[in-house]
Each structure stands twice: as structure tokens, then as C-alpha cells.
JSON list of C-alpha atoms in Angstrom, two decimals:
[
{"chain": "V", "resi": 1, "resn": "UNK", "atom": "CA", "xyz": [25.54, -81.59, 8.23]},
{"chain": "V", "resi": 2, "resn": "UNK", "atom": "CA", "xyz": [23.73, -78.52, 9.71]},
{"chain": "V", "resi": 3, "resn": "UNK", "atom": "CA", "xyz": [26.88, -76.83, 11.07]},
{"chain": "V", "resi": 4, "resn": "UNK", "atom": "CA", "xyz": [28.02, -76.80, 7.67]},
{"chain": "V", "resi": 5, "resn": "UNK", "atom": "CA", "xyz": [25.20, -74.48, 6.22]},
{"chain": "V", "resi": 6, "resn": "UNK", "atom": "CA", "xyz": [25.37, -71.93, 9.42]},
{"chain": "V", "resi": 7, "resn": "UNK", "atom": "CA", "xyz": [29.02, -71.32, 8.82]},
{"chain": "V", "resi": 8, "resn": "UNK", "atom": "CA", "xyz": [28.40, -69.89, 5.13]},
{"chain": "V", "resi": 9, "resn": "UNK", "atom": "CA", "xyz": [29.03, -66.67, 4.26]},
{"chain": "V", "resi": 10, "resn": "UNK", "atom": "CA", "xyz": [29.85, -64.26, 1.56]},
{"chain": "V", "resi": 11, "resn": "UNK", "atom": "CA", "xyz": [33.35, -62.48, 1.19]},
{"chain": "V", "resi": 12, "resn": "UNK", "atom": "CA", "xyz": [33.29, -59.56, -1.60]},
{"chain": "V", "resi": 13, "resn": "UNK", "atom": "CA", "xyz": [36.49, -59.99, -4.06]},
{"chain": "V", "resi": 14, "resn": "UNK", "atom": "CA", "xyz": [38.84, -57.27, -4.38]},
{"chain": "V", "resi": 15, "resn": "UNK", "atom": "CA", "xyz": [37.90, -55.11, -7.15]},
{"chain": "V", "resi": 16, "resn": "UNK", "atom": "CA", "xyz": [40.37, -54.84, -10.18]},
{"chain": "V", "resi": 17, "resn": "UNK", "atom": "CA", "xyz": [42.65, -51.89, -10.47]},
{"chain": "V", "resi": 18, "resn": "UNK", "atom": "CA", "xyz": [41.65, -51.53, -13.72]},
{"chain": "V", "resi": 19, "resn": "UNK", "atom": "CA", "xyz": [37.39, -51.16, -12.80]},
{"chain": "V", "resi": 20, "resn": "UNK", "atom": "CA", "xyz": [38.51, -48.80, -9.43]},
{"chain": "V", "resi": 21, "resn": "UNK", "atom": "CA", "xyz": [40.23, -46.69, -11.98]},
{"chain": "V", "resi": 22, "resn": "UNK", "atom": "CA", "xyz": [37.11, -46.42, -14.69]},
{"chain": "V", "resi": 23, "resn": "UNK", "atom": "CA", "xyz": [34.76, -45.64, -11.59]},
{"chain": "V", "resi": 24, "resn": "UNK", "atom": "CA", "xyz": [37.24, -42.55, -10.34]},
{"chain": "V", "resi": 25, "resn": "UNK", "atom": "CA", "xyz": [37.76, -41.20, -13.66]},
{"chain": "V", "resi": 26, "resn": "UNK", "atom": "CA", "xyz": [33.58, -41.50, -14.34]},
{"chain": "V", "resi": 27, "resn": "UNK", "atom": "CA", "xyz": [32.76, -40.03, -10.79]},
{"chain": "V", "resi": 28, "resn": "UNK", "atom": "CA", "xyz": [30.40, -43.51, -9.90]},
{"chain": "V", "resi": 29, "resn": "UNK", "atom": "CA", "xyz": [29.49, -43.15, -6.29]},
{"chain": "V", "resi": 30, "resn": "UNK", "atom": "CA", "xyz": [28.68, -46.88, -4.70]},
{"chain": "V", "resi": 31, "resn": "UNK", "atom": "CA", "xyz": [24.88, -47.68, -3.70]},
{"chain": "V", "resi": 32, "resn": "UNK", "atom": "CA", "xyz": [23.45, -48.91, -0.41]},
{"chain": "V", "resi": 33, "resn": "UNK", "atom": "CA", "xyz": [24.84, -52.00, 0.27]},
{"chain": "V", "resi": 34, "resn": "UNK", "atom": "CA", "xyz": [23.45, -54.87, 2.46]},
{"chain": "V", "resi": 35, "resn": "UNK", "atom": "CA", "xyz": [25.53, -53.40, 5.69]},
{"chain": "V", "resi": 36, "resn": "UNK", "atom": "CA", "xyz": [24.08, -49.88, 5.13]},
{"chain": "V", "resi": 37, "resn": "UNK", "atom": "CA", "xyz": [21.01, -51.29, 6.69]},
{"chain": "V", "resi": 38, "resn": "UNK", "atom": "CA", "xyz": [21.73, -52.40, 9.92]},
{"chain": "V", "resi": 39, "resn": "UNK", "atom": "CA", "xyz": [23.73, -48.55, 10.52]},
{"chain": "V", "resi": 40, "resn": "UNK", "atom": "CA", "xyz": [21.28, -46.63, 12.79]},
{"chain": "V", "resi": 41, "resn": "UNK", "atom": "CA", "xyz": [20.13, -43.53, 10.84]},
{"chain": "V", "resi": 42, "resn": "UNK", "atom": "CA", "xyz": [20.93, -40.44, 12.47]},
{"chain": "V", "resi": 43, "resn": "UNK", "atom": "CA", "xyz": [17.91, -38.62, 13.94]},
{"chain": "V", "resi": 44, "resn": "UNK", "atom": "CA", "xyz": [17.42, -35.08, 12.21]},
{"chain": "V", "resi": 45, "resn": "UNK", "atom": "CA", "xyz": [16.08, -31.77, 13.91]},
{"chain": "V", "resi": 46, "resn": "UNK", "atom": "CA", "xyz": [15.53, -30.51, 10.41]},
{"chain": "V", "resi": 47, "resn": "UNK", "atom": "CA", "xyz": [12.21, -31.94, 10.38]},
{"chain": "V", "resi": 48, "resn": "UNK", "atom": "CA", "xyz": [10.47, -30.48, 12.82]},
{"chain": "V", "resi": 49, "resn": "UNK", "atom": "CA", "xyz": [7.53, -27.73, 12.23]},
{"chain": "V", "resi": 50, "resn": "UNK", "atom": "CA", "xyz": [8.90, -25.07, 13.47]},
{"chain": "V", "resi": 51, "resn": "UNK", "atom": "CA", "xyz": [10.68, -23.53, 9.85]},
{"chain": "V", "resi": 52, "resn": "UNK", "atom": "CA", "xyz": [11.17, -20.09, 9.52]},
{"chain": "V", "resi": 53, "resn": "UNK", "atom": "CA", "xyz": [9.73, -19.82, 5.93]},
{"chain": "V", "resi": 54, "resn": "UNK", "atom": "CA", "xyz": [6.38, -21.54, 6.87]},
{"chain": "V", "resi": 55, "resn": "UNK", "atom": "CA", "xyz": [5.64, -18.85, 9.78]},
{"chain": "V", "resi": 56, "resn": "UNK", "atom": "CA", "xyz": [3.03, -15.75, 9.11]},
{"chain": "V", "resi": 57, "resn": "UNK", "atom": "CA", "xyz": [4.47, -12.90, 7.28]},
{"chain": "V", "resi": 58, "resn": "UNK", "atom": "CA", "xyz": [4.31, -9.84, 9.54]},
{"chain": "V", "resi": 59, "resn": "UNK", "atom": "CA", "xyz": [3.24, -6.59, 7.47]},
{"chain": "V", "resi": 60, "resn": "UNK", "atom": "CA", "xyz": [3.70, -3.06, 9.08]},
{"chain": "V", "resi": 61, "resn": "UNK", "atom": "CA", "xyz": [2.12, -0.66, 7.65]},
{"chain": "V", "resi": 62, "resn": "UNK", "atom": "CA", "xyz": [2.04, 2.11, 10.61]},
{"chain": "V", "resi": 63, "resn": "UNK", "atom": "CA", "xyz": [4.76, 2.97, 13.06]},
{"chain": "V", "resi": 64, "resn": "UNK", "atom": "CA", "xyz": [2.79, 2.35, 15.78]},
{"chain": "V", "resi": 65, "resn": "UNK", "atom": "CA", "xyz": [2.17, -1.23, 14.13]},
{"chain": "V", "resi": 66, "resn": "UNK", "atom": "CA", "xyz": [3.19, -4.14, 15.89]},
{"chain": "V", "resi": 67, "resn": "UNK", "atom": "CA", "xyz": [6.45, -5.70, 14.94]},
{"chain": "V", "resi": 68, "resn": "UNK", "atom": "CA", "xyz": [7.18, -9.51, 14.27]},
{"chain": "V", "resi": 69, "resn": "UNK", "atom": "CA", "xyz": [9.52, -9.55, 16.93]},
{"chain": "V", "resi": 70, "resn": "UNK", "atom": "CA", "xyz": [6.85, -7.89, 19.54]},
{"chain": "V", "resi": 71, "resn": "UNK", "atom": "CA", "xyz": [4.55, -10.29, 19.08]},
{"chain": "V", "resi": 72, "resn": "UNK", "atom": "CA", "xyz": [6.95, -13.31, 19.73]},
{"chain": "V", "resi": 73, "resn": "UNK", "atom": "CA", "xyz": [8.12, -11.19, 23.02]},
{"chain": "V", "resi": 74, "resn": "UNK", "atom": "CA", "xyz": [4.32, -10.78, 23.89]},
{"chain": "V", "resi": 75, "resn": "UNK", "atom": "CA", "xyz": [3.28, -14.31, 23.16]},
{"chain": "V", "resi": 76, "resn": "UNK", "atom": "CA", "xyz": [6.40, -15.79, 25.65]},
{"chain": "V", "resi": 77, "resn": "UNK", "atom": "CA", "xyz": [5.33, -13.89, 28.04]},
{"chain": "V", "resi": 78, "resn": "UNK", "atom": "CA", "xyz": [2.10, -14.37, 28.52]},
{"chain": "V", "resi": 79, "resn": "UNK", "atom": "CA", "xyz": [2.84, -17.84, 28.43]},
{"chain": "V", "resi": 80, "resn": "UNK", "atom": "CA", "xyz": [5.65, -17.20, 31.13]},
{"chain": "V", "resi": 81, "resn": "UNK", "atom": "CA", "xyz": [3.18, -15.24, 33.03]},
{"chain": "V", "resi": 82, "resn": "UNK", "atom": "CA", "xyz": [1.51, -16.58, 36.00]},
{"chain": "V", "resi": 83, "resn": "UNK", "atom": "CA", "xyz": [-1.73, -17.97, 35.52]},
{"chain": "V", "resi": 84, "resn": "UNK", "atom": "CA", "xyz": [-4.56, -16.23, 36.42]},
{"chain": "V", "resi": 85, "resn": "UNK", "atom": "CA", "xyz": [-5.99, -18.08, 39.72]},
{"chain": "V", "resi": 86, "resn": "UNK", "atom": "CA", "xyz": [-9.52, -16.41, 39.43]},
{"chain": "V", "resi": 87, "resn": "UNK", "atom": "CA", "xyz": [-10.99, -17.99, 36.62]},
{"chain": "V", "resi": 88, "resn": "UNK", "atom": "CA", "xyz": [-12.27, -21.71, 37.09]},
{"chain": "V", "resi": 89, "resn": "UNK", "atom": "CA", "xyz": [-9.19, -24.01, 35.47]},
{"chain": "V", "resi": 90, "resn": "UNK", "atom": "CA", "xyz": [-11.41, -25.85, 32.58]},
{"chain": "V", "resi": 91, "resn": "UNK", "atom": "CA", "xyz": [-8.74, -28.61, 30.72]},
{"chain": "V", "resi": 92, "resn": "UNK", "atom": "CA", "xyz": [-9.63, -28.85, 26.99]},
{"chain": "V", "resi": 93, "resn": "UNK", "atom": "CA", "xyz": [-8.11, -29.86, 24.05]},
{"chain": "V", "resi": 94, "resn": "UNK", "atom": "CA", "xyz": [-6.01, -26.93, 22.58]},
{"chain": "V", "resi": 95, "resn": "UNK", "atom": "CA", "xyz": [-7.50, -26.57, 18.84]},
{"chain": "V", "resi": 96, "resn": "UNK", "atom": "CA", "xyz": [-11.40, -26.20, 21.19]},
{"chain": "V", "resi": 97, "resn": "UNK", "atom": "CA", "xyz": [-9.82, -23.76, 23.39]},
{"chain": "V", "resi": 98, "resn": "UNK", "atom": "CA", "xyz": [-9.39, -21.43, 20.51]},
{"chain": "V", "resi": 99, "resn": "UNK", "atom": "CA", "xyz": [-12.75, -22.46, 19.19]},
{"chain": "V", "resi": 100, "resn": "UNK", "atom": "CA", "xyz": [-13.71, -20.86, 22.76]},
{"chain": "V", "resi": 101, "resn": "UNK", "atom": "CA", "xyz": [-11.69, -18.26, 23.21]},
{"chain": "V", "resi": 102, "resn": "UNK", "atom": "CA", "xyz": [-13.22, -16.06, 19.97]},
{"chain": "V", "resi": 103, "resn": "UNK", "atom": "CA", "xyz": [-16.92, -17.08, 20.42]},
{"chain": "V", "resi": 104, "resn": "UNK", "atom": "CA", "xyz": [-18.43, -13.41, 21.82]},
{"chain": "V", "resi": 105, "resn": "UNK", "atom": "CA", "xyz": [-19.82, -14.00, 25.25]},
{"chain": "V", "resi": 106, "resn": "UNK", "atom": "CA", "xyz": [-22.53, -12.13, 26.84]},
{"chain": "V", "resi": 107, "resn": "UNK", "atom": "CA", "xyz": [-20.86, -9.99, 29.40]},
{"chain": "V", "resi": 108, "resn": "UNK", "atom": "CA", "xyz": [-22.48, -6.32, 29.30]},
{"chain": "V", "resi": 109, "resn": "UNK", "atom": "CA", "xyz": [-19.80, -3.66, 28.07]},
{"chain": "V", "resi": 110, "resn": "UNK", "atom": "CA", "xyz": [-19.42, 0.02, 28.77]},
{"chain": "V", "resi": 111, "resn": "UNK", "atom": "CA", "xyz": [-18.86, 0.91, 25.48]},
{"chain": "V", "resi": 112, "resn": "UNK", "atom": "CA", "xyz": [-21.95, -1.07, 24.11]},
{"chain": "V", "resi": 113, "resn": "UNK", "atom": "CA", "xyz": [-24.57, 0.55, 22.39]},
{"chain": "V", "resi": 114, "resn": "UNK", "atom": "CA", "xyz": [-27.55, -0.02, 24.58]},
{"chain": "V", "resi": 115, "resn": "UNK", "atom": "CA", "xyz": [-25.05, 1.89, 27.46]},
{"chain": "V", "resi": 116, "resn": "UNK", "atom": "CA", "xyz": [-24.01, 4.64, 25.48]},
{"chain": "V", "resi": 117, "resn": "UNK", "atom": "CA", "xyz": [-28.39, 5.50, 24.73]},
{"chain": "V", "resi": 118, "resn": "UNK", "atom": "CA", "xyz": [-29.12, 4.81, 28.06]},
{"chain": "V", "resi": 119, "resn": "UNK", "atom": "CA", "xyz": [-26.17, 7.11, 29.96]},
{"chain": "V", "resi": 120, "resn": "UNK", "atom": "CA", "xyz": [-27.55, 9.82, 27.25]},
{"chain": "V", "resi": 121, "resn": "UNK", "atom": "CA", "xyz": [-31.14, 8.93, 28.34]},
{"chain": "V", "resi": 122, "resn": "UNK", "atom": "CA", "xyz": [-30.21, 9.27, 31.56]},
{"chain": "V", "resi": 123, "resn": "UNK", "atom": "CA", "xyz": [-31.77, 6.10, 32.41]},
{"chain": "V", "resi": 124, "resn": "UNK", "atom": "CA", "xyz": [-30.34, 3.59, 34.86]},
{"chain": "V", "resi": 125, "resn": "UNK", "atom": "CA", "xyz": [-27.95, 0.73, 33.57]},
{"chain": "V", "resi": 126, "resn": "UNK", "atom": "CA", "xyz": [-30.58, -2.33, 32.57]},
{"chain": "V", "resi": 127, "resn": "UNK", "atom": "CA", "xyz": [-27.27, -4.53, 32.18]},
{"chain": "V", "resi": 128, "resn": "UNK", "atom": "CA", "xyz": [-26.07, -3.36, 35.28]},
{"chain": "V", "resi": 129, "resn": "UNK", "atom": "CA", "xyz": [-29.40, -4.47, 37.28]},
{"chain": "V", "resi": 130, "resn": "UNK", "atom": "CA", "xyz": [-29.09, -7.74, 35.96]},
{"chain": "V", "resi": 131, "resn": "UNK", "atom": "CA", "xyz": [-27.38, -10.21, 38.11]},
{"chain": "V", "resi": 132, "resn": "UNK", "atom": "CA", "xyz": [-25.12, -12.91, 37.63]},
{"chain": "V", "resi": 133, "resn": "UNK", "atom": "CA", "xyz": [-27.76, -15.57, 36.98]},
{"chain": "V", "resi": 134, "resn": "UNK", "atom": "CA", "xyz": [-29.78, -14.10, 34.44]},
{"chain": "V", "resi": 135, "resn": "UNK", "atom": "CA", "xyz": [-26.79, -13.58, 32.77]},
{"chain": "V", "resi": 136, "resn": "UNK", "atom": "CA", "xyz": [-25.03, -16.86, 33.03]},
{"chain": "V", "resi": 137, "resn": "UNK", "atom": "CA", "xyz": [-29.38, -18.30, 32.13]},
{"chain": "V", "resi": 138, "resn": "UNK", "atom": "CA", "xyz": [-29.00, -16.73, 28.84]},
{"chain": "V", "resi": 139, "resn": "UNK", "atom": "CA", "xyz": [-25.61, -18.80, 27.85]},
{"chain": "V", "resi": 140, "resn": "UNK", "atom": "CA", "xyz": [-26.90, -21.90, 29.06]},
{"chain": "V", "resi": 141, "resn": "UNK", "atom": "CA", "xyz": [-29.80, -21.56, 27.50]},
{"chain": "V", "resi": 142, "resn": "UNK", "atom": "CA", "xyz": [-27.61, -20.95, 24.20]},
{"chain": "V", "resi": 143, "resn": "UNK", "atom": "CA", "xyz": [-25.80, -24.20, 24.37]},
{"chain": "V", "resi": 144, "resn": "UNK", "atom": "CA", "xyz": [-28.48, -25.89, 25.87]},
{"chain": "V", "resi": 145, "resn": "UNK", "atom": "CA", "xyz": [-30.17, -25.36, 22.12]},
{"chain": "V", "resi": 146, "resn": "UNK", "atom": "CA", "xyz": [-26.79, -25.65, 20.23]},
{"chain": "V", "resi": 147, "resn": "UNK", "atom": "CA", "xyz": [-26.12, -29.02, 18.32]},
{"chain": "V", "resi": 148, "resn": "UNK", "atom": "CA", "xyz": [-22.12, -28.15, 18.94]},
{"chain": "V", "resi": 149, "resn": "UNK", "atom": "CA", "xyz": [-19.51, -30.87, 20.04]},
{"chain": "V", "resi": 150, "resn": "UNK", "atom": "CA", "xyz": [-17.70, -27.89, 21.65]},
{"chain": "V", "resi": 151, "resn": "UNK", "atom": "CA", "xyz": [-20.98, -26.64, 23.65]},
{"chain": "V", "resi": 152, "resn": "UNK", "atom": "CA", "xyz": [-21.76, -30.78, 24.78]},
{"chain": "V", "resi": 153, "resn": "UNK", "atom": "CA", "xyz": [-18.51, -31.02, 26.68]},
{"chain": "V", "resi": 154, "resn": "UNK", "atom": "CA", "xyz": [-18.34, -27.68, 28.30]},
{"chain": "V", "resi": 155, "resn": "UNK", "atom": "CA", "xyz": [-22.21, -28.54, 30.24]},
{"chain": "V", "resi": 156, "resn": "UNK", "atom": "CA", "xyz": [-20.35, -31.51, 31.30]}
]
């Protein structure tokens, strides 16, 4: 008895000719069948996130402005170029790395207002006289007072 239960199969009878003609005239397309679910689906590469219409729009107002092609070349050269080995290597998530790079640093610059005033008055540049440890203490104290998760990760 158990052998008979396993051998049960459904055979779909052939469709009559007049029904086939009516479907053809009406433009009827047959829907999915039981066998279609067993077929392997083709992987679509079109589902990627790099659609051209979703890219930022580049507007060139002046002749000296960067075009979209120049920006893409610059980004590609930066990624392919050699790494700066003089700096400390830090591994972070990309989102946090972008946030950290946008924060202003405590490094003195020659074109700052204080530097221009001191040069005009003839005073020695007090920013240059500060040691690296004093500048780093300011940066450390700034991160100690902050409650951001990004700063806590940098301290460790």
C-alpha cells in the first residue's frame, strides 16, 4: 500500500485546440505554474546601488570649477595612491572616519588671525613656541569632556 502512495503523479491533459485559439486571440499569457518555483532565479546586477540618476548632480558655474569627470578622477587617484606612512594607522568604520576628518584640529596655521596679528606687531609667533605636547594636551582634554561615542573610541 505504501508503494502506491508514492507513485501518485499528476499529468496535465493537453489543452483542446479551440481553447488554445481563444487564448491566442485574446493575448492570454499563462501565469506561473508549480514548476516555475523550482527554477533558479537569475541574479540581477541592476540592483546595485550605483545608479547614474542617484549620483549627486555636479553644476559648473565658472570655468575653473571641477567637472564631474575631474572629481571622479581625483577620487580614484586618491584611493589608488600610496598610503601616507608618516601618520599613525587607525582602523575605524568608514562612517566614523568621515566624521573625524571633518572636525577641526588644533594644529596652528600660518594664515590664522592670531598669526597675522603677531607678524604685524612684530611679536614672536607664540603658536610656534608651543610644544607638541601642549597642543596634544588640548586635544586630549577636549575629548575627555565630550560624551560622544566617536571620542571614546579614539581614546582607546
